[in-house]
Short mmCIF file of N, CA and C in Angstrom, two decimals:
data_model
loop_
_atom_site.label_atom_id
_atom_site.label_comp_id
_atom_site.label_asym_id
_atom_site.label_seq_id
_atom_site.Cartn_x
_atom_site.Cartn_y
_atom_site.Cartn_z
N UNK A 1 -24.86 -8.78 -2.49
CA UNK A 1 -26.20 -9.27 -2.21
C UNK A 1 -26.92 -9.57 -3.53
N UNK A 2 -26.57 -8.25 -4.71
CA UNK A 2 -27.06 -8.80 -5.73
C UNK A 2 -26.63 -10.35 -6.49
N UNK A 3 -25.71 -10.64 -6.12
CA UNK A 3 -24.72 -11.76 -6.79
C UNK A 3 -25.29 -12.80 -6.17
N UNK A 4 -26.04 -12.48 -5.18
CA UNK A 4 -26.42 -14.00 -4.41
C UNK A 4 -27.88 -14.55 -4.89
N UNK A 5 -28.60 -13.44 -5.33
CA UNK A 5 -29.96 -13.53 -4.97
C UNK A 5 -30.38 -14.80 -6.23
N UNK A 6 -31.38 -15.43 -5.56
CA UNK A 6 -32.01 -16.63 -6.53
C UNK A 6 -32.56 -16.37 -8.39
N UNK A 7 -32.71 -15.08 -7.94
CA UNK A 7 -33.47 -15.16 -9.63
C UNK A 7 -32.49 -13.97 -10.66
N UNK A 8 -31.41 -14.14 -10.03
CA UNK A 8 -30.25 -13.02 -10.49
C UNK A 8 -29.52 -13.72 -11.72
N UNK A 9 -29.57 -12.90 -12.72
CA UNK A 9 -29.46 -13.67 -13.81
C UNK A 9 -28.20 -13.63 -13.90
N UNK A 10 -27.54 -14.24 -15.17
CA UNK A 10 -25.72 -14.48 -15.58
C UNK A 10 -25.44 -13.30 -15.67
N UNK A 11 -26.43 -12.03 -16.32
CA UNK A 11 -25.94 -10.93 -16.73
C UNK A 11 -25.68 -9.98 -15.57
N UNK A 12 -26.81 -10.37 -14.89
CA UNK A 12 -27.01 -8.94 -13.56
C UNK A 12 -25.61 -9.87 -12.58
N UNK A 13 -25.04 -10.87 -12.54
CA UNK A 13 -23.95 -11.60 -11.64
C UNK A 13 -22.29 -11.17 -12.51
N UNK A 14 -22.34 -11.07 -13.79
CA UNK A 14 -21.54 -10.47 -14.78
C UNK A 14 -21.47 -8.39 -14.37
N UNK A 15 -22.79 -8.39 -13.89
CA UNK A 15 -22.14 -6.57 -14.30
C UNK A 15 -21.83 -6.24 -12.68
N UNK A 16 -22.65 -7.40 -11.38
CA UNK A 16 -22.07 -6.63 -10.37
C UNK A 16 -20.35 -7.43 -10.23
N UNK A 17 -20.18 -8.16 -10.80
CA UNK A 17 -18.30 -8.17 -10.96
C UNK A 17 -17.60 -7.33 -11.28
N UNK A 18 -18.27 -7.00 -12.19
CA UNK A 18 -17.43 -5.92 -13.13
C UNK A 18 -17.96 -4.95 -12.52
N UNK A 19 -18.64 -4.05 -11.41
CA UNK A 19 -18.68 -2.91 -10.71
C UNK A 19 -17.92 -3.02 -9.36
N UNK A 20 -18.10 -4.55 -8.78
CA UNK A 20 -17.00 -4.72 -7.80
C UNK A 20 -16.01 -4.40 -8.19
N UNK A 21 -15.34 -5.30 -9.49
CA UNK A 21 -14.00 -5.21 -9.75
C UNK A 21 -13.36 -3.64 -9.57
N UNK A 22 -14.13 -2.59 -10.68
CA UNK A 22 -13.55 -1.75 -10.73
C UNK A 22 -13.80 -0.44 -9.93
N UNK A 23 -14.92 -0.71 -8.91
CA UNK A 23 -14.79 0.08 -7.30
C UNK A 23 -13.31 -0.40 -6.58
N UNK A 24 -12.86 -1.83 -6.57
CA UNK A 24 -11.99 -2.28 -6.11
C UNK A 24 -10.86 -1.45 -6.41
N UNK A 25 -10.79 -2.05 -7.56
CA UNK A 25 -9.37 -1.22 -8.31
C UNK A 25 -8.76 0.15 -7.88
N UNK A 26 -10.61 0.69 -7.97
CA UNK A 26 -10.08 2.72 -7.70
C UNK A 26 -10.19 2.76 -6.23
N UNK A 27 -11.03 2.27 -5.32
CA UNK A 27 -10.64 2.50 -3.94
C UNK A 27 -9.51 1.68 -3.15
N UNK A 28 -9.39 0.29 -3.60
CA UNK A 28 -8.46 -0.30 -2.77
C UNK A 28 -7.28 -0.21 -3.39
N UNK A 29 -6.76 -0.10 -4.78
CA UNK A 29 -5.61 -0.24 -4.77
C UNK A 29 -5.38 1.18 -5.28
N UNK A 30 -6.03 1.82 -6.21
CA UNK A 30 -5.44 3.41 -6.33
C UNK A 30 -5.41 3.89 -5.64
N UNK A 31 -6.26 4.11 -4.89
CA UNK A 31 -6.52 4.90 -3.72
C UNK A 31 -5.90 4.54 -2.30
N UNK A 32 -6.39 3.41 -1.65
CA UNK A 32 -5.89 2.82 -1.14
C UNK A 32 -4.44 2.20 -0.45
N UNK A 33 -3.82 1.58 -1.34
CA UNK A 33 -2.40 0.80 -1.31
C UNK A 33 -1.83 1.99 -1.50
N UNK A 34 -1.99 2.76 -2.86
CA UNK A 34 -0.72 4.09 -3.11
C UNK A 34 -0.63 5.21 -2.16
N UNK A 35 -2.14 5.20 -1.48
CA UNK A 35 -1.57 6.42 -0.60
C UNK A 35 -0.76 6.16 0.78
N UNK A 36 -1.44 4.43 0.68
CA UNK A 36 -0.66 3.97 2.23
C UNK A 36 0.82 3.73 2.20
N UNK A 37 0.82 3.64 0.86
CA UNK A 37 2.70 3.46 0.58
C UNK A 37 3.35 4.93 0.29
N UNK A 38 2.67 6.04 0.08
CA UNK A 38 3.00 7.08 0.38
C UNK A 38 3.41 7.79 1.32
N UNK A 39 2.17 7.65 2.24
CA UNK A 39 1.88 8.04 3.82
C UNK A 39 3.20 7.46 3.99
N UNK A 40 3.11 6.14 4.51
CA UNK A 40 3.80 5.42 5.20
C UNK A 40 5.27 5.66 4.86
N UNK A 41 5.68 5.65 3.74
CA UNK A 41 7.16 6.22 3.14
C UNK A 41 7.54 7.49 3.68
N UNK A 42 6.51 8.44 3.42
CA UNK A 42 6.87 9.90 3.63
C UNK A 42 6.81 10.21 5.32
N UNK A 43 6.29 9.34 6.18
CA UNK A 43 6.38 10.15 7.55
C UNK A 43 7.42 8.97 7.88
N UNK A 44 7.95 7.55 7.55
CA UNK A 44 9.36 7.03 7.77
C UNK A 44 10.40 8.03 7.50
N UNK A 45 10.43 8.63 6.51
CA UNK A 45 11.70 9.38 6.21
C UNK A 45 11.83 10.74 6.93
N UNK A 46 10.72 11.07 7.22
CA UNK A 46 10.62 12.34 8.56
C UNK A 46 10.81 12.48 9.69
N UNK A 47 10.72 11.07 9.96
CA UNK A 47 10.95 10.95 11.36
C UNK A 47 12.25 10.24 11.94
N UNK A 48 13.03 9.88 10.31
CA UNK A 48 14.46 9.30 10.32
C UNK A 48 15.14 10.52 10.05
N UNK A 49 14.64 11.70 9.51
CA UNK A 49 15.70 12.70 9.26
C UNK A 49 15.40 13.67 10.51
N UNK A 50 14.38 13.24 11.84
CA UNK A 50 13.98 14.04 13.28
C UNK A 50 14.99 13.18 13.75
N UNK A 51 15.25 11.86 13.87
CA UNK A 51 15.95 11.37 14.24
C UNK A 51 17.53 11.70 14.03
N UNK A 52 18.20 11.62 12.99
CA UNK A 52 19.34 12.06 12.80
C UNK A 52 19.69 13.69 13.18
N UNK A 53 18.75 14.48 12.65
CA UNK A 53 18.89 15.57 13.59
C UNK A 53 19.24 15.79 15.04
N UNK A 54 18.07 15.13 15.32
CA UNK A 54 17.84 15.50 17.04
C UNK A 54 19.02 14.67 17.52
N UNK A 55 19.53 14.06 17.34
CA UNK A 55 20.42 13.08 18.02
C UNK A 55 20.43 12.34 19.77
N UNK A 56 18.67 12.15 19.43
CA UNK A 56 17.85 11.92 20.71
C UNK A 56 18.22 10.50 20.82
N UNK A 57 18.34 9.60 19.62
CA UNK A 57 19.09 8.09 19.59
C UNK A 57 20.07 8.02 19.15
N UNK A 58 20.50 7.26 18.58
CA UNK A 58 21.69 6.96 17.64
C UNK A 58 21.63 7.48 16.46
N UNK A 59 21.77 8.08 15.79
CA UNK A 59 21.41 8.52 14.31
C UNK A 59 21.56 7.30 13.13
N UNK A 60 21.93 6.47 13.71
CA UNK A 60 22.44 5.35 12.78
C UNK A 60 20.70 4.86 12.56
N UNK A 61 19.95 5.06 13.56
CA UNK A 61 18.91 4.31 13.38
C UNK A 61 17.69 5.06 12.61
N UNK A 62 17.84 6.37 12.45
CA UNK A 62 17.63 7.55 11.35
C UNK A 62 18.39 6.72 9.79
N UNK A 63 19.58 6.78 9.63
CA UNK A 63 20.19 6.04 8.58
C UNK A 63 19.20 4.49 7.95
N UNK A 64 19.35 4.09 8.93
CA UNK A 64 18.79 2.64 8.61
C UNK A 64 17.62 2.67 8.50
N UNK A 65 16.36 3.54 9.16
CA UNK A 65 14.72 3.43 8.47
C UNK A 65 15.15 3.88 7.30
N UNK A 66 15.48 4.71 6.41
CA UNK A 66 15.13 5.80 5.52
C UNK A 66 15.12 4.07 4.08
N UNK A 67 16.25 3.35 4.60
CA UNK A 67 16.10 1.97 3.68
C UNK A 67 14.82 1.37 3.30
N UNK A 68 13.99 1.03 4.30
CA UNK A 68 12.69 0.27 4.16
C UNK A 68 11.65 0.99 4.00
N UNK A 69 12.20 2.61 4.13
CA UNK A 69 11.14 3.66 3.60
C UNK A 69 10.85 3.85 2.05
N UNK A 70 11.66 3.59 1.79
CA UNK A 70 12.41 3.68 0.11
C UNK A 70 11.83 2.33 -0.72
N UNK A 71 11.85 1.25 -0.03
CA UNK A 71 11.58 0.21 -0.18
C UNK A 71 9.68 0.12 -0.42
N UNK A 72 9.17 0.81 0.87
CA UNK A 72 7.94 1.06 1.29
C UNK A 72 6.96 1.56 -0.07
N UNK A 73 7.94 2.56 -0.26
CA UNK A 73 7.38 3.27 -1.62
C UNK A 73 7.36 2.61 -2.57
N UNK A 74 8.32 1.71 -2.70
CA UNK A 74 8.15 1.20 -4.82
C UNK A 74 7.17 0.52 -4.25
N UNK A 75 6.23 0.39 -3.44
CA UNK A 75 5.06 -0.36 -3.98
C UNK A 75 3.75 0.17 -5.12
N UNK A 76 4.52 1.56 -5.08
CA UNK A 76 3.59 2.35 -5.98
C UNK A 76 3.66 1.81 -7.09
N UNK A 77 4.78 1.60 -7.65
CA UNK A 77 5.06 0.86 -9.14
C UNK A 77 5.21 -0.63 -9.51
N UNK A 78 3.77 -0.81 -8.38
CA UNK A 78 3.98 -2.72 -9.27
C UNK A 78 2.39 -2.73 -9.92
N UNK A 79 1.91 -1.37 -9.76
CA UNK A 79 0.78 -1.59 -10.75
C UNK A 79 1.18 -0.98 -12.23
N UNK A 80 2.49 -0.74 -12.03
CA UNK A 80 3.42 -0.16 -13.68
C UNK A 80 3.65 -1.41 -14.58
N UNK A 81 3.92 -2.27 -13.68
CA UNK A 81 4.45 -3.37 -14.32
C UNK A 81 6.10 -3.84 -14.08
N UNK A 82 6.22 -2.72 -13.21
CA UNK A 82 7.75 -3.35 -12.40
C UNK A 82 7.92 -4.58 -11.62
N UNK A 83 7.88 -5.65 -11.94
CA UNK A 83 7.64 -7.20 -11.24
C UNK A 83 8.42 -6.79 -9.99
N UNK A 84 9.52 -6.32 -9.93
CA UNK A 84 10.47 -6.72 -8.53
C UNK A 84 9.42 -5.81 -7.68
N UNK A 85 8.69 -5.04 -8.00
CA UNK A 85 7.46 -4.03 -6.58
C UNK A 85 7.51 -4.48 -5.30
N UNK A 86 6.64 -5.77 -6.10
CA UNK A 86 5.62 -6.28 -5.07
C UNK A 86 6.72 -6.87 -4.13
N UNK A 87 7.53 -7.36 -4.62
CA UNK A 87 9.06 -8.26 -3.74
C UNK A 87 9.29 -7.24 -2.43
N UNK A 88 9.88 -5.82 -3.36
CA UNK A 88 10.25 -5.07 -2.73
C UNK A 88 9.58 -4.50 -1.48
N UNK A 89 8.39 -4.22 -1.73
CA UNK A 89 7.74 -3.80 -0.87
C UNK A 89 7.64 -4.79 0.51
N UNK A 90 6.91 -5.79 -0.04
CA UNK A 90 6.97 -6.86 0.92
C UNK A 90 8.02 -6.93 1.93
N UNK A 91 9.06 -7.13 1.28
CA UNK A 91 10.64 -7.44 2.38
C UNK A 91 10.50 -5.95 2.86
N UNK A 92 10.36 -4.40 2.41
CA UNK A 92 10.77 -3.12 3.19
C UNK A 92 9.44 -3.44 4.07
N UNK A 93 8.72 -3.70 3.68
CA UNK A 93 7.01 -3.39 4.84
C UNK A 93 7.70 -4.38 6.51
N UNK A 94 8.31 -6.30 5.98
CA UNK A 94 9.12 -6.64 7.39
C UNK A 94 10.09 -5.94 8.17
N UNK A 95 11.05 -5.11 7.04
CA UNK A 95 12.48 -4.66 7.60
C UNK A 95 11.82 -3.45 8.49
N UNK A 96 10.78 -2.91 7.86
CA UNK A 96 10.09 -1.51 8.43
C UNK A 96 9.67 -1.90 10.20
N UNK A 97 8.85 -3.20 10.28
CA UNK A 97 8.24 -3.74 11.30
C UNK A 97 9.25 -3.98 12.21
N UNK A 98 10.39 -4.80 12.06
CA UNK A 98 11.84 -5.00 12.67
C UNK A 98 12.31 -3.45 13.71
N UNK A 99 11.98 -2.73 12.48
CA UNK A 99 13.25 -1.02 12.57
C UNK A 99 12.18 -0.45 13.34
N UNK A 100 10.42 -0.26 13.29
CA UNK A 100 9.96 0.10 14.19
C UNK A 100 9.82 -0.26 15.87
N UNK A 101 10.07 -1.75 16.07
CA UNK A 101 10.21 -1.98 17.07
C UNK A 101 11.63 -2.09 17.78
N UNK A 102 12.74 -1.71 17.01
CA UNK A 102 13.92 -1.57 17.62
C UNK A 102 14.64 -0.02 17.77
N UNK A 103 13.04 0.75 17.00
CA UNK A 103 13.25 2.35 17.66
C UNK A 103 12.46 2.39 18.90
N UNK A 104 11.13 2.04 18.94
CA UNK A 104 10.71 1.38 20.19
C UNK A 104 11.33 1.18 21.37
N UNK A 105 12.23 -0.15 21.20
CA UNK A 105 12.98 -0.21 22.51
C UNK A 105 14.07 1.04 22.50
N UNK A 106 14.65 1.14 21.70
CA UNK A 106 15.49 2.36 21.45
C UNK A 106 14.77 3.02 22.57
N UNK A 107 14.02 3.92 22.09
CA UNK A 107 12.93 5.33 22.98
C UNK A 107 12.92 4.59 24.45
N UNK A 108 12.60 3.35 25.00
CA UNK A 108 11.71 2.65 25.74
C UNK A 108 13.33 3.02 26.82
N UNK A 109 14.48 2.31 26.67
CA UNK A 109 15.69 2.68 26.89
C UNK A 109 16.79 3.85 27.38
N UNK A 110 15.62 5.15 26.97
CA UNK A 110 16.63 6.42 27.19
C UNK A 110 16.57 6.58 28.72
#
């Protein structure tokens, strides 16, 4: 709102960028992206190693999340400067979407 207003000068349009920017930074992507690629990694691989346990499905399909879980996670390190991250993540976040809905029918099936 400040950025819009008519008599808002270059400077006061300069510092609310630079307070957006770096609210951005610490809530959406530190905070944000890393914990969701955390979360999201760490209860895939829990519920692929409930899976292989329990042998309530196929265990193969325990085997095969724990891939795009793994995947899920290096998204932590493309703010390192690991270029392949962002790749990675991307393709595990589809393969993840795929493997969730074919545990889905899996369950839907017993």
């Amino acid at each position: 709102d400040m950025y819009t207003q008519p008599d808002a000068t270059q400077a006061t349009r300069d510092s609310v960028v630079v307070v957006f920017q770096a609210f951005h930074r610490y809530a959406g992507v530190a905070i944000g992206e890393h914990l969701g690629y955390i979360f999201t990694s760490t209860w895939t691989i829990l519920l692929c190693i409930t899976i292989i346990a329990t042998d309530l499905v196929n265990p193969l399909f325990g085997w095969l999340g724990i891939v795009p879980a793994i995947g899920v996670l290096m998204g932590v390190f493309e703010e390192t400067g690991f270029k392949a991250a962002g790749a990675i993540n991307a393709i595990s976040y589809i393969l993840w979407s795929v493997w969730l809905i074919a545990f889905g029918i899996a369950l839907l099936l017993l």
